[in-house]
PDB file of C-alpha atoms in Angstrom:
ATOM      1  CA  UNK F  67      18.539 -23.398 -93.132  1.00 75.00           C
ATOM      2  CA  UNK F  68      14.967 -22.551 -94.119  1.00 77.00           C
ATOM      3  CA  UNK F  69      14.631 -19.731 -96.593  1.00 91.00           C
ATOM      4  CA  UNK F  70      12.067 -17.803 -98.563  1.00 94.00           C
ATOM      5  CA  UNK F  71      12.170 -18.616-102.259  1.00 95.00           C
ATOM      6  CA  UNK F  72      10.772 -16.506-105.076  1.00 96.00           C
ATOM      7  CA  UNK F  73      10.097 -17.190-108.729  1.00 96.00           C
ATOM      8  CA  UNK F  74      10.732 -15.949-111.313  1.00 96.00           C
ATOM      9  CA  UNK F  75      13.950 -14.116-110.581  1.00 95.00           C
ATOM     10  CA  UNK F  76      13.316 -11.829-113.529  1.00 96.00           C
ATOM     11  CA  UNK F  77      10.232 -11.298-115.670  1.00 97.00           C
ATOM     12  CA  UNK F  78       9.809  -9.035-118.647  1.00 97.00           C
ATOM     13  CA  UNK F  79       6.274  -8.228-119.706  1.00 97.00           C
ATOM     14  CA  UNK F  80       4.361  -5.902-121.954  1.00 97.00           C
ATOM     15  CA  UNK F  81       2.297  -3.107-120.465  1.00 97.00           C
ATOM     16  CA  UNK F  82      -1.250  -4.273-119.825  1.00 97.00           C
ATOM     17  CA  UNK F  83      -0.331  -7.915-119.323  1.00 97.00           C
ATOM     18  CA  UNK F  84      -1.016  -9.890-116.170  1.00 97.00           C
ATOM     19  CA  UNK F  85       1.892 -11.021-114.033  1.00 98.00           C
ATOM     20  CA  UNK F  86       2.006 -13.515-111.191  1.00 97.00           C
ATOM     21  CA  UNK F  87       4.956 -13.502-108.838  1.00 98.00           C
ATOM     22  CA  UNK F  88       5.356 -16.553-106.657  1.00 97.00           C
ATOM     23  CA  UNK F  89       6.821 -17.013-103.217  1.00 97.00           C
ATOM     24  CA  UNK F  90       7.302 -19.960-100.922  1.00 96.00           C
ATOM     25  CA  UNK F  91       7.606 -18.593 -97.379  1.00 95.00           C
ATOM     26  CA  UNK F  92       9.288 -20.450 -94.553  1.00 93.00           C
ATOM     27  CA  UNK F  93       6.938 -23.256 -93.653  1.00 89.00           C
ATOM     28  CA  UNK F  94       6.065 -22.474 -90.038  1.00 88.00           C
ATOM     29  CA  UNK F  95       5.801 -18.725 -90.485  1.00 90.00           C
ATOM     30  CA  UNK F  96       2.528 -16.953 -89.876  1.00 88.00           C
ATOM     31  CA  UNK F  97       2.848 -13.565 -91.547  1.00 90.00           C
ATOM     32  CA  UNK F  98       3.533 -12.943 -95.181  1.00 93.00           C
ATOM     33  CA  UNK F  99       4.453  -9.748 -96.928  1.00 94.00           C
ATOM     34  CA  UNK F 100       5.105  -8.245-100.298  1.00 96.00           C
ATOM     35  CA  UNK F 101       7.391  -5.250-100.603  1.00 94.00           C
ATOM     36  CA  UNK F 102       8.757  -3.555-103.682  1.00 95.00           C
ATOM     37  CA  UNK F 103      11.889  -1.586-104.370  1.00 92.00           C
ATOM     38  CA  UNK F 104      12.243   0.615-107.419  1.00 89.00           C
ATOM     39  CA  UNK F 105      15.800   0.806-108.799  1.00 80.00           C
ATOM     40  CA  UNK F 106      17.545   0.259-105.464  1.00 70.00           C
ATOM     41  CA  UNK F 107      15.557   2.996-103.810  1.00 79.00           C
ATOM     42  CA  UNK F 108      13.244   2.925-100.848  1.00 85.00           C
ATOM     43  CA  UNK F 109      11.609  -0.343 -99.866  1.00 90.00           C
ATOM     44  CA  UNK F 110       7.839   0.145-100.052  1.00 91.00           C
ATOM     45  CA  UNK F 111       5.295  -1.946 -98.215  1.00 90.00           C
ATOM     46  CA  UNK F 112       2.568  -3.399-100.398  1.00 94.00           C
ATOM     47  CA  UNK F 113       0.582  -5.857 -98.319  1.00 93.00           C
ATOM     48  CA  UNK F 114       0.652  -8.144 -95.325  1.00 91.00           C
ATOM     49  CA  UNK F 115      -1.256 -11.414 -95.050  1.00 91.00           C
ATOM     50  CA  UNK F 116      -2.195 -13.344 -91.960  1.00 89.00           C
ATOM     51  CA  UNK F 117      -4.644 -16.127 -91.239  1.00 86.00           C
ATOM     52  CA  UNK F 118      -5.560 -16.430 -94.909  1.00 88.00           C
ATOM     53  CA  UNK F 119      -6.528 -12.835 -95.380  1.00 90.00           C
ATOM     54  CA  UNK F 120      -5.023  -9.443 -96.005  1.00 92.00           C
ATOM     55  CA  UNK F 121      -4.246  -7.784 -92.693  1.00 88.00           C
ATOM     56  CA  UNK F 122      -2.912  -4.506 -94.016  1.00 87.00           C
ATOM     57  CA  UNK F 123      -2.246  -2.917 -97.377  1.00 90.00           C
ATOM     58  CA  UNK F 124      -0.707   0.296 -98.601  1.00 89.00           C
ATOM     59  CA  UNK F 125      -2.009   2.900-101.023  1.00 91.00           C
ATOM     60  CA  UNK F 126       0.134   1.298-103.704  1.00 93.00           C
ATOM     61  CA  UNK F 127      -1.845  -1.930-103.396  1.00 95.00           C
ATOM     62  CA  UNK F 128      -4.812  -0.874-105.477  1.00 93.00           C
ATOM     63  CA  UNK F 129      -7.354  -2.947-107.371  1.00 94.00           C
ATOM     64  CA  UNK F 130      -4.699  -4.037-109.864  1.00 96.00           C
ATOM     65  CA  UNK F 131      -3.002  -6.072-107.179  1.00 97.00           C
ATOM     66  CA  UNK F 132      -4.137  -9.213-105.426  1.00 97.00           C
ATOM     67  CA  UNK F 133      -2.547 -11.844-103.224  1.00 96.00           C
ATOM     68  CA  UNK F 134      -3.362 -15.463-102.608  1.00 94.00           C
ATOM     69  CA  UNK F 135      -2.138 -18.340-100.549  1.00 91.00           C
ATOM     70  CA  UNK F 136      -3.842 -21.054-102.537  1.00 84.00           C
ATOM     71  CA  UNK F 137      -2.335 -24.218-101.130  1.00 84.00           C
ATOM     72  CA  UNK F 138      -0.815 -23.467 -97.746  1.00 79.00           C
ATOM     73  CA  UNK F 139       2.700 -23.128 -99.119  1.00 86.00           C
ATOM     74  CA  UNK F 140       2.749 -20.694-102.029  1.00 93.00           C
ATOM     75  CA  UNK F 141       2.053 -16.998-101.599  1.00 95.00           C
ATOM     76  CA  UNK F 142       1.396 -15.187-104.851  1.00 97.00           C
ATOM     77  CA  UNK F 143       1.200 -11.580-105.941  1.00 98.00           C
ATOM     78  CA  UNK F 144      -0.831 -10.898-109.062  1.00 97.00           C
ATOM     79  CA  UNK F 145      -0.746  -7.671-111.019  1.00 97.00           C
ATOM     80  CA  UNK F 146      -3.704  -7.696-113.377  1.00 96.00           C
ATOM     81  CA  UNK F 147      -2.755  -5.082-115.928  1.00 94.00           C
ATOM     82  CA  UNK F 148       0.829  -3.990-115.554  1.00 97.00           C
ATOM     83  CA  UNK F 149       1.913  -0.393-115.978  1.00 96.00           C
ATOM     84  CA  UNK F 150       5.357   0.994-116.727  1.00 96.00           C
ATOM     85  CA  UNK F 151       5.640   2.243-113.159  1.00 94.00           C
ATOM     86  CA  UNK F 152       5.187  -1.281-111.827  1.00 96.00           C
ATOM     87  CA  UNK F 153       8.748  -2.035-112.925  1.00 96.00           C
ATOM     88  CA  UNK F 154      10.562  -2.828-109.688  1.00 96.00           C
ATOM     89  CA  UNK F 155      12.092  -5.532-107.584  1.00 95.00           C
ATOM     90  CA  UNK F 156       9.376  -7.318-105.648  1.00 96.00           C
ATOM     91  CA  UNK F 157      10.354  -8.928-102.380  1.00 95.00           C
ATOM     92  CA  UNK F 158       8.394 -11.528-100.504  1.00 96.00           C
ATOM     93  CA  UNK F 159       9.005 -11.866 -96.782  1.00 94.00           C
ATOM     94  CA  UNK F 160       7.696 -14.011 -93.977  1.00 92.00           C
ATOM     95  CA  UNK F 161       7.792 -13.844 -90.214  1.00 89.00           C
ATOM     96  CA  UNK F 162       6.736 -15.685 -87.097  1.00 85.00           C
ATOM     97  CA  UNK F 163       5.501 -12.369 -85.739  1.00 79.00           C
ATOM     98  CA  UNK F 164       6.089 -10.763 -82.380  1.00 72.00           C
ATOM     99  CA  UNK F 165       3.701 -12.623 -80.098  1.00 69.00           C
ATOM    100  CA  UNK F 166       5.115 -14.881 -77.429  1.00 65.00           C
ATOM    101  CA  UNK F 167       8.427 -13.073 -77.286  1.00 66.00           C
ATOM    102  CA  UNK F 168       9.368 -13.857 -80.860  1.00 70.00           C
ATOM    103  CA  UNK F 169      11.846 -11.616 -82.585  1.00 71.00           C
ATOM    104  CA  UNK F 170       9.589 -10.398 -85.367  1.00 77.00           C
ATOM    105  CA  UNK F 171      12.450 -10.858 -87.796  1.00 84.00           C
ATOM    106  CA  UNK F 172      11.469 -10.650 -91.434  1.00 88.00           C
ATOM    107  CA  UNK F 173      13.020 -13.264 -93.694  1.00 91.00           C
ATOM    108  CA  UNK F 174      13.260 -12.050 -97.261  1.00 93.00           C
ATOM    109  CA  UNK F 175      13.447 -13.828-100.555  1.00 94.00           C
ATOM    110  CA  UNK F 176      15.960 -12.781-103.187  1.00 92.00           C
ATOM    111  CA  UNK F 177      13.325 -10.851-105.075  1.00 94.00           C
ATOM    112  CA  UNK F 178      11.632 -10.966-108.452  1.00 96.00           C
ATOM    113  CA  UNK F 179      12.671  -8.260-110.862  1.00 95.00           C
ATOM    114  CA  UNK F 180       9.731  -7.122-112.963  1.00 97.00           C
ATOM    115  CA  UNK F 181      10.376  -5.122-116.101  1.00 97.00           C
ATOM    116  CA  UNK F 182       7.341  -3.661-117.849  1.00 97.00           C
ATOM    117  CA  UNK F 183       7.895  -2.513-121.428  1.00 96.00           C
TER     118      UNK F 183
ATOM    119  CA  UNK M 264       1.614   6.802 -89.139  1.00 76.00           C
ATOM    120  CA  UNK M 265       5.213   5.878 -88.598  1.00 82.00           C
ATOM    121  CA  UNK M 266       8.093   7.361 -90.543  1.00 89.00           C
ATOM    122  CA  UNK M 267      11.797   6.606 -90.669  1.00 94.00           C
ATOM    123  CA  UNK M 268      14.491   9.024 -91.796  1.00 96.00           C
ATOM    124  CA  UNK M 269      18.051   8.182 -92.721  1.00 97.00           C
ATOM    125  CA  UNK M 270      19.854  11.435 -93.426  1.00 96.00           C
ATOM    126  CA  UNK M 271      22.962   9.875 -94.969  1.00 96.00           C
ATOM    127  CA  UNK M 272      22.228   8.484 -98.455  1.00 94.00           C
ATOM    128  CA  UNK M 273      25.834   7.329 -98.806  1.00 96.00           C
ATOM    129  CA  UNK M 274      28.747   6.757 -96.491  1.00 97.00           C
ATOM    130  CA  UNK M 275      32.184   5.272 -96.760  1.00 97.00           C
ATOM    131  CA  UNK M 276      34.586   3.826 -94.236  1.00 97.00           C
ATOM    132  CA  UNK M 277      38.106   2.521 -94.348  1.00 97.00           C
ATOM    133  CA  UNK M 278      38.507  -1.170 -93.698  1.00 97.00           C
ATOM    134  CA  UNK M 279      39.040  -1.883 -89.971  1.00 97.00           C
ATOM    135  CA  UNK M 280      37.660   1.526 -89.004  1.00 97.00           C
ATOM    136  CA  UNK M 281      34.383   2.345 -87.263  1.00 98.00           C
ATOM    137  CA  UNK M 282      31.366   3.956 -88.872  1.00 98.00           C
ATOM    138  CA  UNK M 283      28.016   5.126 -87.512  1.00 98.00           C
ATOM    139  CA  UNK M 284      24.852   5.201 -89.578  1.00 98.00           C
ATOM    140  CA  UNK M 285      22.098   7.541 -88.410  1.00 98.00           C
ATOM    141  CA  UNK M 286      18.402   6.904 -88.158  1.00 98.00           C
ATOM    142  CA  UNK M 287      15.562   8.908 -86.693  1.00 97.00           C
ATOM    143  CA  UNK M 288      11.960   7.900 -86.604  1.00 96.00           C
ATOM    144  CA  UNK M 289       8.576   9.147 -85.672  1.00 93.00           C
ATOM    145  CA  UNK M 290       5.853   7.126 -84.049  1.00 89.00           C
ATOM    146  CA  UNK M 291       2.961   7.691 -81.691  1.00 85.00           C
ATOM    147  CA  UNK M 292       3.269   4.179 -80.320  1.00 82.00           C
ATOM    148  CA  UNK M 293       4.885   3.424 -76.979  1.00 80.00           C
ATOM    149  CA  UNK M 294       5.671  -0.189 -77.843  1.00 81.00           C
ATOM    150  CA  UNK M 295       7.562  -0.838 -81.028  1.00 87.00           C
ATOM    151  CA  UNK M 296      10.599  -2.576 -82.401  1.00 89.00           C
ATOM    152  CA  UNK M 297      13.491  -1.209 -84.395  1.00 93.00           C
ATOM    153  CA  UNK M 298      15.705  -3.116 -86.775  1.00 94.00           C
ATOM    154  CA  UNK M 299      18.645  -2.581 -89.028  1.00 97.00           C
ATOM    155  CA  UNK M 300      18.550  -4.639 -92.204  1.00 95.00           C
ATOM    156  CA  UNK M 301      21.439  -5.049 -94.613  1.00 95.00           C
ATOM    157  CA  UNK M 302      21.013  -5.497 -98.366  1.00 92.00           C
ATOM    158  CA  UNK M 303      24.258  -6.528-100.069  1.00 90.00           C
ATOM    159  CA  UNK M 304      24.453  -5.931-103.825  1.00 85.00           C
ATOM    160  CA  UNK M 305      22.151  -8.327-105.673  1.00 74.00           C
ATOM    161  CA  UNK M 306      21.297 -10.200-102.505  1.00 76.00           C
ATOM    162  CA  UNK M 307      18.299 -10.391-100.271  1.00 82.00           C
ATOM    163  CA  UNK M 308      17.913  -8.363 -97.126  1.00 88.00           C
ATOM    164  CA  UNK M 309      19.107  -9.847 -93.868  1.00 90.00           C
ATOM    165  CA  UNK M 310      18.645  -8.766 -90.294  1.00 92.00           C
ATOM    166  CA  UNK M 311      21.632  -7.095 -88.672  1.00 95.00           C
ATOM    167  CA  UNK M 312      20.309  -6.136 -85.276  1.00 95.00           C
ATOM    168  CA  UNK M 313      17.058  -5.646 -83.367  1.00 93.00           C
ATOM    169  CA  UNK M 314      16.003  -3.397 -80.490  1.00 93.00           C
ATOM    170  CA  UNK M 315      12.831  -3.502 -78.413  1.00 89.00           C
ATOM    171  CA  UNK M 316      11.658  -0.015 -77.484  1.00 88.00           C
ATOM    172  CA  UNK M 317      10.907  -1.024 -73.907  1.00 87.00           C
ATOM    173  CA  UNK M 318      14.515  -2.070 -73.331  1.00 88.00           C
ATOM    174  CA  UNK M 319      16.902   0.668 -72.267  1.00 87.00           C
ATOM    175  CA  UNK M 320      19.985  -1.403 -72.917  1.00 93.00           C
ATOM    176  CA  UNK M 321      21.435  -0.972 -76.380  1.00 95.00           C
ATOM    177  CA  UNK M 322      21.520  -4.107 -78.494  1.00 94.00           C
ATOM    178  CA  UNK M 323      24.837  -5.518 -79.686  1.00 95.00           C
ATOM    179  CA  UNK M 324      25.661  -8.253 -82.166  1.00 94.00           C
ATOM    180  CA  UNK M 325      29.368  -8.881 -82.505  1.00 95.00           C
ATOM    181  CA  UNK M 326      30.794  -5.887 -84.398  1.00 97.00           C
ATOM    182  CA  UNK M 327      27.381  -4.219 -84.669  1.00 98.00           C
ATOM    183  CA  UNK M 328      25.832  -2.123 -81.934  1.00 97.00           C
ATOM    184  CA  UNK M 329      23.128   0.484 -81.683  1.00 97.00           C
ATOM    185  CA  UNK M 330      22.692   3.723 -79.822  1.00 97.00           C
ATOM    186  CA  UNK M 331      18.992   3.844 -79.018  1.00 96.00           C
ATOM    187  CA  UNK M 332      17.741   7.164 -77.690  1.00 95.00           C
ATOM    188  CA  UNK M 333      14.016   6.720 -77.170  1.00 93.00           C
ATOM    189  CA  UNK M 334      13.238  10.283 -76.133  1.00 93.00           C
ATOM    190  CA  UNK M 335      15.069  11.646 -79.141  1.00 95.00           C
ATOM    191  CA  UNK M 336      13.623   8.915 -81.390  1.00 95.00           C
ATOM    192  CA  UNK M 337      17.069   8.094 -82.628  1.00 97.00           C
ATOM    193  CA  UNK M 338      18.467   4.670 -83.500  1.00 97.00           C
ATOM    194  CA  UNK M 339      21.987   4.745 -84.916  1.00 98.00           C
ATOM    195  CA  UNK M 340      24.037   1.731 -85.990  1.00 98.00           C
ATOM    196  CA  UNK M 341      27.730   1.479 -85.225  1.00 98.00           C
ATOM    197  CA  UNK M 342      29.882  -0.932 -87.191  1.00 98.00           C
ATOM    198  CA  UNK M 343      33.264  -1.574 -85.623  1.00 98.00           C
ATOM    199  CA  UNK M 344      36.282  -3.066 -87.386  1.00 97.00           C
ATOM    200  CA  UNK M 345      34.582  -2.635 -90.763  1.00 98.00           C
ATOM    201  CA  UNK M 346      35.101  -5.412 -93.273  1.00 97.00           C
ATOM    202  CA  UNK M 347      34.762  -5.462 -97.043  1.00 96.00           C
ATOM    203  CA  UNK M 348      31.708  -7.689 -96.650  1.00 94.00           C
ATOM    204  CA  UNK M 349      29.933  -4.938 -94.739  1.00 96.00           C
ATOM    205  CA  UNK M 350      29.500  -2.979 -97.965  1.00 96.00           C
ATOM    206  CA  UNK M 351      25.765  -2.861 -98.544  1.00 96.00           C
ATOM    207  CA  UNK M 352      22.614  -0.797 -98.339  1.00 95.00           C
ATOM    208  CA  UNK M 353      21.491  -0.472 -94.728  1.00 97.00           C
ATOM    209  CA  UNK M 354      17.855   0.107 -93.883  1.00 96.00           C
ATOM    210  CA  UNK M 355      16.502   1.304 -90.570  1.00 97.00           C
ATOM    211  CA  UNK M 356      13.091  -0.273 -89.935  1.00 94.00           C
ATOM    212  CA  UNK M 357      10.331   0.220 -87.392  1.00 91.00           C
ATOM    213  CA  UNK M 358       7.343  -1.906 -86.566  1.00 85.00           C
ATOM    214  CA  UNK M 359       4.649  -1.212 -84.038  1.00 73.00           C
ATOM    215  CA  UNK M 360       3.869  -3.947 -81.583  1.00 60.00           C
ATOM    216  CA  UNK M 361       0.699  -5.362 -83.010  1.00 60.00           C
ATOM    217  CA  UNK M 362       1.368  -8.837 -84.241  1.00 53.00           C
ATOM    218  CA  UNK M 363       4.036  -8.139 -86.741  1.00 48.00           C
ATOM    219  CA  UNK M 364       2.372  -6.026 -89.366  1.00 65.00           C
ATOM    220  CA  UNK M 365       3.708  -3.392 -91.690  1.00 72.00           C
ATOM    221  CA  UNK M 366       7.373  -2.896 -91.185  1.00 84.00           C
ATOM    222  CA  UNK M 367       8.219   0.657 -92.255  1.00 88.00           C
ATOM    223  CA  UNK M 368      11.575   1.107 -93.963  1.00 92.00           C
ATOM    224  CA  UNK M 369      13.795   4.167 -94.051  1.00 94.00           C
ATOM    225  CA  UNK M 370      15.242   5.263 -97.399  1.00 93.00           C
ATOM    226  CA  UNK M 371      18.524   3.488 -96.761  1.00 95.00           C
ATOM    227  CA  UNK M 372      22.212   4.379 -96.471  1.00 96.00           C
ATOM    228  CA  UNK M 373      24.648   2.927 -98.980  1.00 95.00           C
ATOM    229  CA  UNK M 374      27.865   2.002 -97.190  1.00 97.00           C
ATOM    230  CA  UNK M 375      31.107   1.553 -99.075  1.00 97.00           C
ATOM    231  CA  UNK M 376      34.110  -0.047 -97.412  1.00 97.00           C
ATOM    232  CA  UNK M 377      37.463   1.068 -98.766  1.00 96.00           C
ATOM    233  CA  UNK M 378      40.417  -1.326 -98.653  1.00 93.00           C
TER     234      UNK M 378
END
């Protein structure tokens, strides 16, 4: 069964360093998302991506964050200069969307745990 | 803006019993979709059940069913015949009907299943 895969599963970094989290969404999906979850708490929307551009982003997604889909398969989240409060579990998700009677179901990866020291 | 409230941070149920998780939401949209997602410990989130706001009939999926009250903006999840594998964090989620953008999650309810 197709699934969303994320790497790395866990990354430890020093404050101020750049981090790239990678995701391979399900191949025929159209919408791509990054969410984060701090210490098992609320799941927070970061950004959605459709048709090779950001379609929506939250207040959390400031200039330190960027996303790319460089090769039609990978979907990356870059944090340019990490802060302590960026420590969280980052989830990638993909979807076929809702058009044409589709379910809109989000398929999630297992997450990348980022620890900023 | 859409918001989702889950007033029960934690709940427990005896195995084989029934439990209901509450969810209320706020939206100005007339067309939207509601979901319950389950996050088992150390596992990714998976869809439990989905409800279209324009449908009056409550969705059911095996042991899982919802009570959707559109006027009250309430969307509760009932789990019947609870099993140990149902233990997880449950998130109530809303999305407005505009091409699948920005799912809004509630804060979650942690469900424990007691043997």
